[in-house]
PDB file of C-alpha atoms in Angstrom:
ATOM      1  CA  UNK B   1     -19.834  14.788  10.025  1.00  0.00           C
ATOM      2  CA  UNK B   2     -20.803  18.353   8.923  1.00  0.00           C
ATOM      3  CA  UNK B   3     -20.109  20.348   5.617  1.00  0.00           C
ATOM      4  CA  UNK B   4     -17.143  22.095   6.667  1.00  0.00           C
ATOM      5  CA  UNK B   5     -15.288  24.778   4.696  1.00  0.00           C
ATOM      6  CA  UNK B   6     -11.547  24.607   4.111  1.00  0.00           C
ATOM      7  CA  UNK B   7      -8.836  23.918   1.498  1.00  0.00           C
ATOM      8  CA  UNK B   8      -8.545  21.037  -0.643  1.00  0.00           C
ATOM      9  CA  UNK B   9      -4.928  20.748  -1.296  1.00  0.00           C
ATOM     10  CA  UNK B  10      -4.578  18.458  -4.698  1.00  0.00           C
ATOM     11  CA  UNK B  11      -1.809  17.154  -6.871  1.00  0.00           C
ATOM     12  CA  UNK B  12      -2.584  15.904 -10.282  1.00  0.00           C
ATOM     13  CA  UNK B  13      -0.858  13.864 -12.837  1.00  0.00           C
ATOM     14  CA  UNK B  14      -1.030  13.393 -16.610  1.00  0.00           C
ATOM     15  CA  UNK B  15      -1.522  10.837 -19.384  1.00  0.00           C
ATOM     16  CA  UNK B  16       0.487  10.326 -21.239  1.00  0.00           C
ATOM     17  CA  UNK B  17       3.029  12.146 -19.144  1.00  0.00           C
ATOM     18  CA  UNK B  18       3.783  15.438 -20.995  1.00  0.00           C
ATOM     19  CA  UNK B  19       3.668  17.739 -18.282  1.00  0.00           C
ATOM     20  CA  UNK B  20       5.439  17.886 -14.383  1.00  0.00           C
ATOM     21  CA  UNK B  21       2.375  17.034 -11.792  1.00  0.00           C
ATOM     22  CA  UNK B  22       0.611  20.384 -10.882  1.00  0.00           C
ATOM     23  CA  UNK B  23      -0.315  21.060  -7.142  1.00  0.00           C
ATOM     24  CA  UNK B  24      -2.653  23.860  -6.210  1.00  0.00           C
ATOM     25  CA  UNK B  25      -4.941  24.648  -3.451  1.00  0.00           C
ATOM     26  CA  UNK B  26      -8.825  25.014  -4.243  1.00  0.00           C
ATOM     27  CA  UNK B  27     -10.995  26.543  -1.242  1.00  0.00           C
ATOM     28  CA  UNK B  28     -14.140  24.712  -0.926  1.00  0.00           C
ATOM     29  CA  UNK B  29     -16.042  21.960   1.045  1.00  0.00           C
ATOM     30  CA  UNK B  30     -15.332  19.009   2.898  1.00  0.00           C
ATOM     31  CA  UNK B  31     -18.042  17.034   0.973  1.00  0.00           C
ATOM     32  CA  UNK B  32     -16.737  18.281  -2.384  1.00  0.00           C
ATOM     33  CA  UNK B  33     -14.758  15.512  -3.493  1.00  0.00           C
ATOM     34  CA  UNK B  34     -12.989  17.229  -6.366  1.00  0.00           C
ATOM     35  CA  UNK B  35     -13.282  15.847 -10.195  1.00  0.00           C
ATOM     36  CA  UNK B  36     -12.116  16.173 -13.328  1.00  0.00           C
ATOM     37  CA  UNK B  37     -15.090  16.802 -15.904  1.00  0.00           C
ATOM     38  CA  UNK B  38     -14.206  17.435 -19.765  1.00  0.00           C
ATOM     39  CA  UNK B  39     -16.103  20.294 -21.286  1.00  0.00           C
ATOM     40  CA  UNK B  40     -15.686  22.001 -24.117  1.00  0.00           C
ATOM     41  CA  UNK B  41     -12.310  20.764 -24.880  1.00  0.00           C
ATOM     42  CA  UNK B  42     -11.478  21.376 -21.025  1.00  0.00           C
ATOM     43  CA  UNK B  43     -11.026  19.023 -18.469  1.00  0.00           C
ATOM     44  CA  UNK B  44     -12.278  21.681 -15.505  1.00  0.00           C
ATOM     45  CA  UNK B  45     -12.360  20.211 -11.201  1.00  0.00           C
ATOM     46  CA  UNK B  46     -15.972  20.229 -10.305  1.00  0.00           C
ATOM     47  CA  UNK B  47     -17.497  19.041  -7.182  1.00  0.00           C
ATOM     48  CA  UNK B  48     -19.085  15.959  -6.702  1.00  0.00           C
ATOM     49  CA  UNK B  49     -21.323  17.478  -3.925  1.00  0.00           C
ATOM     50  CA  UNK B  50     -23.183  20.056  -5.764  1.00  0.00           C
ATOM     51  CA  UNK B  51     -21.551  20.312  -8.855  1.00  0.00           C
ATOM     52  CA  UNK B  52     -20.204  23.825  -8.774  1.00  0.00           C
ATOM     53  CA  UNK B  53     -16.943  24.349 -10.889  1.00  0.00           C
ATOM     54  CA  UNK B  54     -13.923  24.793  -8.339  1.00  0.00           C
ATOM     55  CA  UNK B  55     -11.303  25.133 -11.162  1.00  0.00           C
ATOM     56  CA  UNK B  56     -12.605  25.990 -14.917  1.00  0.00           C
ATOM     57  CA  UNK B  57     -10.567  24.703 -18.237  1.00  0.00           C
ATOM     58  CA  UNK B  58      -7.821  23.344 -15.649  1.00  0.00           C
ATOM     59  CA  UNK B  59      -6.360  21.823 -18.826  1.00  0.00           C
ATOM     60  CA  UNK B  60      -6.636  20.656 -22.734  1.00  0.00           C
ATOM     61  CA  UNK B  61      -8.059  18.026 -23.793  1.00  0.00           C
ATOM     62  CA  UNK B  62      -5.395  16.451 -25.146  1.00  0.00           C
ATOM     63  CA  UNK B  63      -4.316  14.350 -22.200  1.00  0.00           C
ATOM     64  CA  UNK B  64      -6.368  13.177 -19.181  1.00  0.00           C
ATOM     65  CA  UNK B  65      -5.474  14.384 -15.512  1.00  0.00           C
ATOM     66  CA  UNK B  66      -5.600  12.068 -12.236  1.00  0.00           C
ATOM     67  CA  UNK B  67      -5.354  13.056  -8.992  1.00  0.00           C
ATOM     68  CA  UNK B  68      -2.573  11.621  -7.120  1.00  0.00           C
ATOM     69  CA  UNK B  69      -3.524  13.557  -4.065  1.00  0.00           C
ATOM     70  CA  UNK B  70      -6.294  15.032  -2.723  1.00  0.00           C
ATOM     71  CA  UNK B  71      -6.453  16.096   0.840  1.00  0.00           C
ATOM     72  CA  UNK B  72      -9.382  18.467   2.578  1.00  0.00           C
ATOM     73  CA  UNK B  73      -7.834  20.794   5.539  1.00  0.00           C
ATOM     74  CA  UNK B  74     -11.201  22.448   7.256  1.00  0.00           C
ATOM     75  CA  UNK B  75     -10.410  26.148   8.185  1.00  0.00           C
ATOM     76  CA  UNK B  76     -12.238  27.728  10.787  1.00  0.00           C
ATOM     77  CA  UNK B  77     -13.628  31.304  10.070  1.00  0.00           C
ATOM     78  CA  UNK B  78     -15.492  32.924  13.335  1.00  0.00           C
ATOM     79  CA  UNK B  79     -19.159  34.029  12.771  1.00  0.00           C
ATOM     80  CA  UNK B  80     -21.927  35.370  14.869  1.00  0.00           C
ATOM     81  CA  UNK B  81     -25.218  34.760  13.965  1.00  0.00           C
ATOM     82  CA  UNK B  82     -27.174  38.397  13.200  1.00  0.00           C
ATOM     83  CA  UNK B  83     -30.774  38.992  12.475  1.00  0.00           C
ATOM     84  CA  UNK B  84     -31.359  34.797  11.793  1.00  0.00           C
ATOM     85  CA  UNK B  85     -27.948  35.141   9.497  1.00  0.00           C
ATOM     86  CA  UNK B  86     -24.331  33.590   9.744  1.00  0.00           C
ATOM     87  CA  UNK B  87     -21.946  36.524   9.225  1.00  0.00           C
ATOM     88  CA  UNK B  88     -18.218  36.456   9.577  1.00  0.00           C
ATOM     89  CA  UNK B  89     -17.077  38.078  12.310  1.00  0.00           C
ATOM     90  CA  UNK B  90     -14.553  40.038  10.381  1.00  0.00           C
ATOM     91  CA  UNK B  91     -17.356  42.135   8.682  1.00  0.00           C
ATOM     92  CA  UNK B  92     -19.155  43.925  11.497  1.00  0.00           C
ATOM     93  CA  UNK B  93     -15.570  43.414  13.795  1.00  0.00           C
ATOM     94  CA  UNK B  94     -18.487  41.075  16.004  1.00  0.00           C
ATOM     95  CA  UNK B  95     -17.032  38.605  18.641  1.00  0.00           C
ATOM     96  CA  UNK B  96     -17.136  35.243  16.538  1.00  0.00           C
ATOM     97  CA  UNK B  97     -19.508  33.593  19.198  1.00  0.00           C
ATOM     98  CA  UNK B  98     -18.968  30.423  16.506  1.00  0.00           C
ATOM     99  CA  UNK B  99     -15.556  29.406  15.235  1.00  0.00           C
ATOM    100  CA  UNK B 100     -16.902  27.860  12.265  1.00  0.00           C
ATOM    101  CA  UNK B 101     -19.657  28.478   9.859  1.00  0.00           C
ATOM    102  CA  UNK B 102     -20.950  25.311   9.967  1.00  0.00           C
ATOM    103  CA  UNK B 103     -21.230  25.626  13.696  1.00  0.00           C
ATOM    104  CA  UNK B 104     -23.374  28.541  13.357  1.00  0.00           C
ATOM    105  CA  UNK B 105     -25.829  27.531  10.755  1.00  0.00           C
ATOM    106  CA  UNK B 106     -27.093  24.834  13.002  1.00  0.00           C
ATOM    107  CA  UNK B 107     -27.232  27.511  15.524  1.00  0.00           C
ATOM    108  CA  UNK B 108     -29.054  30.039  13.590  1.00  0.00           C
ATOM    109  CA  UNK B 109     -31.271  27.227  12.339  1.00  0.00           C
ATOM    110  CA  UNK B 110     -32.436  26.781  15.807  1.00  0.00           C
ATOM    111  CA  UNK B 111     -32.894  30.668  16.596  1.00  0.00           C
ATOM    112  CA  UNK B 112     -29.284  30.969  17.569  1.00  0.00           C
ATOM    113  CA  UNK B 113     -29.670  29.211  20.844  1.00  0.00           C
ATOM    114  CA  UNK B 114     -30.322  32.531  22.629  1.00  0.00           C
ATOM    115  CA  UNK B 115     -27.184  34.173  21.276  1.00  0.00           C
ATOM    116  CA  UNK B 116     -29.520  36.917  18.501  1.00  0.00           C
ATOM    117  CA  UNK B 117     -29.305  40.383  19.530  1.00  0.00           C
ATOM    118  CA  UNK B 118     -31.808  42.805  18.739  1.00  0.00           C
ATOM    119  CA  UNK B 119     -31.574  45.725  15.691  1.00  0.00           C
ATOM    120  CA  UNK B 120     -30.829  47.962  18.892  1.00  0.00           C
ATOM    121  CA  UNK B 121     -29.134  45.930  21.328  1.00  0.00           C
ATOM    122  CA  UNK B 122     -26.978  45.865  18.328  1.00  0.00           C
ATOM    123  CA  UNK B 123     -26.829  49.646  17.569  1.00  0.00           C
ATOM    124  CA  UNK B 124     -25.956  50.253  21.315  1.00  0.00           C
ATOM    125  CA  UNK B 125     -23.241  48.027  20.945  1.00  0.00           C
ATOM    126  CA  UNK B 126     -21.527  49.760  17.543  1.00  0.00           C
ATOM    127  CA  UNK B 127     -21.604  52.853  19.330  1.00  0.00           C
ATOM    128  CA  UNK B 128     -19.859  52.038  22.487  1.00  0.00           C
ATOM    129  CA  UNK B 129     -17.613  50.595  19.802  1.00  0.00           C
ATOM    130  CA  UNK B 130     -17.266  53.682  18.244  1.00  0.00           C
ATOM    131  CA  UNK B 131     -16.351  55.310  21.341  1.00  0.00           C
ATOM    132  CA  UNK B 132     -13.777  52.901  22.623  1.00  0.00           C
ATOM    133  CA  UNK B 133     -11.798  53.744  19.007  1.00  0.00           C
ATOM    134  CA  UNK B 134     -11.742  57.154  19.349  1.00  0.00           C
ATOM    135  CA  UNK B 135     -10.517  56.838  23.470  1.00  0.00           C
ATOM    136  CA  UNK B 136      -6.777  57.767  23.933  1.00  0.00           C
ATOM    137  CA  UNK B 137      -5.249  55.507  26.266  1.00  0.00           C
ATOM    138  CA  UNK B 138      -2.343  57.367  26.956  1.00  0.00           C
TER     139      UNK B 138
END
């Protein structure tokens, strides 16, 4: 299956029991596979795929947390793949040709499948834009 990005949505419990379980959502990866990792006095959720800290100095050292509940939910997030990069369609108001990110990095890995546009196919295309926003359709 591939990386896919999303929410892990986690509930964690305490020993000994001095505090109510905590629930919180951490956006990440579905290869992440949240942990608890003491440092410094703080236990802080890292991931187990590349080690990146998804939650630092969660809580004291002075009990240990346990998830009792972890479950990934992927989120899709459009992107179009622009000069050999993924981009979120969002940022240059492109179509979203790919409804994932995932889906187009192994598209732009393979030279986007015939989907690239050029610097000034793309220019053309921001300018029509332009024009359509300033019509009145009245």
């Amino acid at each position: 299956m591939p990386r896919q990005s999303g929410t892990w949505a986690i509930t964690v419990v305490y020993s000994p029991a001095v505090f109510s379980p905590d629930s919180t959502n951490l956006v990440g990866y579905s290869d992440d596979n949240p942990y608890f990792a003491l440092n410094n006095n703080q236990w802080s959720i890292l991931s187990a795929a590349d080690g990146r800290v998804m939650y630092p100095n969660w809580v004291g050292a002075n009990v240990t947390p346990s998830f009792s509940l972890k479950n990934f939910t992927p989120v899709a997030t459009p992107h179009d793949c622009i000069n050999g990069a993924c981009i979120m369609a969002s940022v240059y108001s492109t179509p979203g040709i790919y409804t994932t990110l995932e889906e187009c990095e192994v598209a732009c890995g393979i030279g986007c499948s015939g989907k690239c546009i050029s610097n000034s196919d793309w220019a053309q295309i921001q300018g029509l834009s332009n024009q359509l926003k300033n019509r009145s359709c009245n």
